[in-house]
mmCIF file with all atom_site columns, C-alpha atoms in Angstrom:
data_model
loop_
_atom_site.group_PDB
_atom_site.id
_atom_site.type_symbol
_atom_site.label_atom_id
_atom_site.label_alt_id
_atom_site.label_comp_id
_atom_site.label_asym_id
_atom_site.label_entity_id
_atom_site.label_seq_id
_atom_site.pdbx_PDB_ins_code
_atom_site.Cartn_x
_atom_site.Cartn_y
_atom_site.Cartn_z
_atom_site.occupancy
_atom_site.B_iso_or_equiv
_atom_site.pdbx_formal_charge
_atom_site.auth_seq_id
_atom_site.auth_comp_id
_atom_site.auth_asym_id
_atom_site.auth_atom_id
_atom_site.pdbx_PDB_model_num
ATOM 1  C CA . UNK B 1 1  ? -20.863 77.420 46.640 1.00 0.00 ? 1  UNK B CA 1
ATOM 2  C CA . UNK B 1 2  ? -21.055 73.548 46.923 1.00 0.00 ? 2  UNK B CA 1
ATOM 3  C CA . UNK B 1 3  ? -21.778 73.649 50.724 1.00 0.00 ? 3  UNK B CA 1
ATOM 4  C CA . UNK B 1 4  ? -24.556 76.871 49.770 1.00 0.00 ? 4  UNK B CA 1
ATOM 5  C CA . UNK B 1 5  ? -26.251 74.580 47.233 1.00 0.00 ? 5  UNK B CA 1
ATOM 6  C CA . UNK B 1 6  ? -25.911 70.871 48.698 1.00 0.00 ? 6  UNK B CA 1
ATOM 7  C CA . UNK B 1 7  ? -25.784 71.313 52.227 1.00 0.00 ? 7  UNK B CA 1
ATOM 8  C CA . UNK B 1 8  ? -22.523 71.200 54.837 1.00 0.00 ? 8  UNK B CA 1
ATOM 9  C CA . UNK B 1 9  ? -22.626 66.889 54.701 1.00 0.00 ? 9  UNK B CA 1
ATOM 10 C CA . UNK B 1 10 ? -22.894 66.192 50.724 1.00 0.00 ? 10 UNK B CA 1
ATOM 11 C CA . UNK B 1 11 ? -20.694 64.120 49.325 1.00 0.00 ? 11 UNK B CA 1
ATOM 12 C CA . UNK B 1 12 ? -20.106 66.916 46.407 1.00 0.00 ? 12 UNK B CA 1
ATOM 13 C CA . UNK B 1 13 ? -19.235 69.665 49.175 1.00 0.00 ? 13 UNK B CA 1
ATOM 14 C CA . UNK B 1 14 ? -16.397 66.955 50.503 1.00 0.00 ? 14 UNK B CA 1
ATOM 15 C CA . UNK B 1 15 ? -15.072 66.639 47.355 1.00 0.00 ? 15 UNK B CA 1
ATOM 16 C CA . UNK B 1 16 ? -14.965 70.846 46.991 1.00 0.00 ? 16 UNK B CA 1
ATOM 17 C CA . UNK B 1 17 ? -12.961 71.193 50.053 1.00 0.00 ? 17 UNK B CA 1
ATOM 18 C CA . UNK B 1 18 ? -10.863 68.202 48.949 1.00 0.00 ? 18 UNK B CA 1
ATOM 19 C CA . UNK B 1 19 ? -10.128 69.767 46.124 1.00 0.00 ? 19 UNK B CA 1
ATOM 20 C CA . UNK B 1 20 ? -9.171  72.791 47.701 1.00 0.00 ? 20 UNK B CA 1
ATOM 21 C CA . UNK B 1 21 ? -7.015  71.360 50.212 1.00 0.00 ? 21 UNK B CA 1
ATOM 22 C CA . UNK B 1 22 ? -4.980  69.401 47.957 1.00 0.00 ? 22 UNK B CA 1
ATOM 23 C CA . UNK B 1 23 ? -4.400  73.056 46.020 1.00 0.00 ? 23 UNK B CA 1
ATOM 24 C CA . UNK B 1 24 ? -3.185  74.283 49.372 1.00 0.00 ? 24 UNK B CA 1
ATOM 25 C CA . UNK B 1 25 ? -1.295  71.537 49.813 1.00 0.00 ? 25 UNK B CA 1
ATOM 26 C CA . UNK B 1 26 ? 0.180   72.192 46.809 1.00 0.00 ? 26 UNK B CA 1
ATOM 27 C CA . UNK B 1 27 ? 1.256   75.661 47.479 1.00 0.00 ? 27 UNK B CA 1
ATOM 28 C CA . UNK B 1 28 ? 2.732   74.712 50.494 1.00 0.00 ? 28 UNK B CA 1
ATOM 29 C CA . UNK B 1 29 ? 0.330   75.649 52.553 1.00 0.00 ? 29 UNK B CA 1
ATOM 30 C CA . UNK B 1 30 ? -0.184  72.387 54.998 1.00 0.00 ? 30 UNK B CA 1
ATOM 31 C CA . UNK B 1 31 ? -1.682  74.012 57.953 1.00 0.00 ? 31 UNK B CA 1
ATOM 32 C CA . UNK B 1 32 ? -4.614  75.105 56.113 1.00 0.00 ? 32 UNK B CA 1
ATOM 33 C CA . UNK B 1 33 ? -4.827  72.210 53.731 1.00 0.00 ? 33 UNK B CA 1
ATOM 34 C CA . UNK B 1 34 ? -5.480  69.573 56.918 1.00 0.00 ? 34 UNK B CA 1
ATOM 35 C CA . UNK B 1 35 ? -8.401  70.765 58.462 1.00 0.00 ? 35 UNK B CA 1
ATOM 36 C CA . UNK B 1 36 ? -10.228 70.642 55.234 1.00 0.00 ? 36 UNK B CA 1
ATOM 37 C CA . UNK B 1 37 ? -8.391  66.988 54.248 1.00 0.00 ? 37 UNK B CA 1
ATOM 38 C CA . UNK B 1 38 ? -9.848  65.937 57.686 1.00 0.00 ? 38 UNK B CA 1
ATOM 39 C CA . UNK B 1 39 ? -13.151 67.345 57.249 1.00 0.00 ? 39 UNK B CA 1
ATOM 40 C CA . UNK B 1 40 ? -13.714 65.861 54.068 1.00 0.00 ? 40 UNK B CA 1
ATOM 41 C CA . UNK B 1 41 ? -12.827 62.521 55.114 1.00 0.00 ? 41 UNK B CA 1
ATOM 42 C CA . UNK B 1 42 ? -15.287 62.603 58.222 1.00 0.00 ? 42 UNK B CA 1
ATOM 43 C CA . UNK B 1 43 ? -17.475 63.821 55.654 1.00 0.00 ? 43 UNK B CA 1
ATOM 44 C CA . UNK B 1 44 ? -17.582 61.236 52.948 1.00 0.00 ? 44 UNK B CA 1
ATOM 45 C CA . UNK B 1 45 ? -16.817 58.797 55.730 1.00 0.00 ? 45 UNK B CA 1
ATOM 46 C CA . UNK B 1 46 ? -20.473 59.709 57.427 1.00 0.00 ? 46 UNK B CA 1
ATOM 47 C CA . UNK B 1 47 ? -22.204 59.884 54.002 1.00 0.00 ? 47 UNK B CA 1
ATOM 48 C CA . UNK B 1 48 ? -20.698 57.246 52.291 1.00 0.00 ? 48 UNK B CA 1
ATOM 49 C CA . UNK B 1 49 ? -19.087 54.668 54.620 1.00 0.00 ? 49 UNK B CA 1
ATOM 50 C CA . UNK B 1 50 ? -15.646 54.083 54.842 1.00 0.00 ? 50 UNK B CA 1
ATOM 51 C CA . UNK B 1 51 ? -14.613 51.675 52.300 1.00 0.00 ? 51 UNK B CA 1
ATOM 52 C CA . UNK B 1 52 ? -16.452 53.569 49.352 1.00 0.00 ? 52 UNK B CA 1
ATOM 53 C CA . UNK B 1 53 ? -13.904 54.818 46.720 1.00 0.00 ? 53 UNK B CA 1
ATOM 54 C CA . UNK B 1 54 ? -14.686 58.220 46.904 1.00 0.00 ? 54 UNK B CA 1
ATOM 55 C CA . UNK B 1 55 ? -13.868 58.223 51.020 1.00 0.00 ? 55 UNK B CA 1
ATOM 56 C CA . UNK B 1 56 ? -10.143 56.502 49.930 1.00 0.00 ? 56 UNK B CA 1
ATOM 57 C CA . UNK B 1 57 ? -9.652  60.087 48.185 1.00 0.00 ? 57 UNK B CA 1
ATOM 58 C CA . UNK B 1 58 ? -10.168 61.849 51.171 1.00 0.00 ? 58 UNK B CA 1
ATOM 59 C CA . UNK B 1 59 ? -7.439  59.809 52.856 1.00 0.00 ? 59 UNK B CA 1
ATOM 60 C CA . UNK B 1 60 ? -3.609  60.603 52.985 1.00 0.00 ? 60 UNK B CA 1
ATOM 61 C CA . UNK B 1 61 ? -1.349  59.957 50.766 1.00 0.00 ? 61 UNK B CA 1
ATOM 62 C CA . UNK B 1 62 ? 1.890   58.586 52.088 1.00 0.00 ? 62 UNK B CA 1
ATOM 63 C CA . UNK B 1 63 ? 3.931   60.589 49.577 1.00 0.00 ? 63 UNK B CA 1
ATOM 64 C CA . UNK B 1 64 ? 2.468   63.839 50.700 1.00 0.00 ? 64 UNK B CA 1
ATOM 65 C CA . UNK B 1 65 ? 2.360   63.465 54.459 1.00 0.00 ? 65 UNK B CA 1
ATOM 66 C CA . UNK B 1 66 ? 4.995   66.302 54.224 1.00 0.00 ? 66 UNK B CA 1
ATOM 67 C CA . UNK B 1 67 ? 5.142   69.092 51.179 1.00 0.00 ? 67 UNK B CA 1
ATOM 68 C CA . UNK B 1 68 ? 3.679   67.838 48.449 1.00 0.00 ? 68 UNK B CA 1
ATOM 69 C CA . UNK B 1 69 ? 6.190   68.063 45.520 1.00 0.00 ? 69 UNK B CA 1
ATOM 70 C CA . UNK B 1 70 ? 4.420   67.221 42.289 1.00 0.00 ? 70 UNK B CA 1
#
């Protein structure tokens, strides 16, 4: 709904499929998860620059470059 309302480069639309991905990831579910973790990040990366906070979310976490397990 994010991307309907904001537009398929807003910062709020990254965060969305952020969000979603890290659910994926979550449920085990890493090929799906990455495409939207890298999308994200070229998204806030374009609109925000990359050393904004908000870009640093979009960026992996070392402790769930495999299955996330918490």
């Amino acid at each position: 709904m994010r991307e309907k309302a904001f537009g398929p480069e807003h910062p709020l639309t990254a965060t969305s499929l952020n969000n979603l991905a890290i659910l994926l990831k979550h449920q085990g579910d890493l090929a799906a998860a990455r495409p939207l973790l890298e999308r994200a990040l070229a998204m806030r990366e374009k609109a925000l620059g990359p050393e904004h906070p908000d870009t640093a979310q979009s960026l992996p976490s070392p402790s769930c470059l495999g299955p996330c397990t918490h």
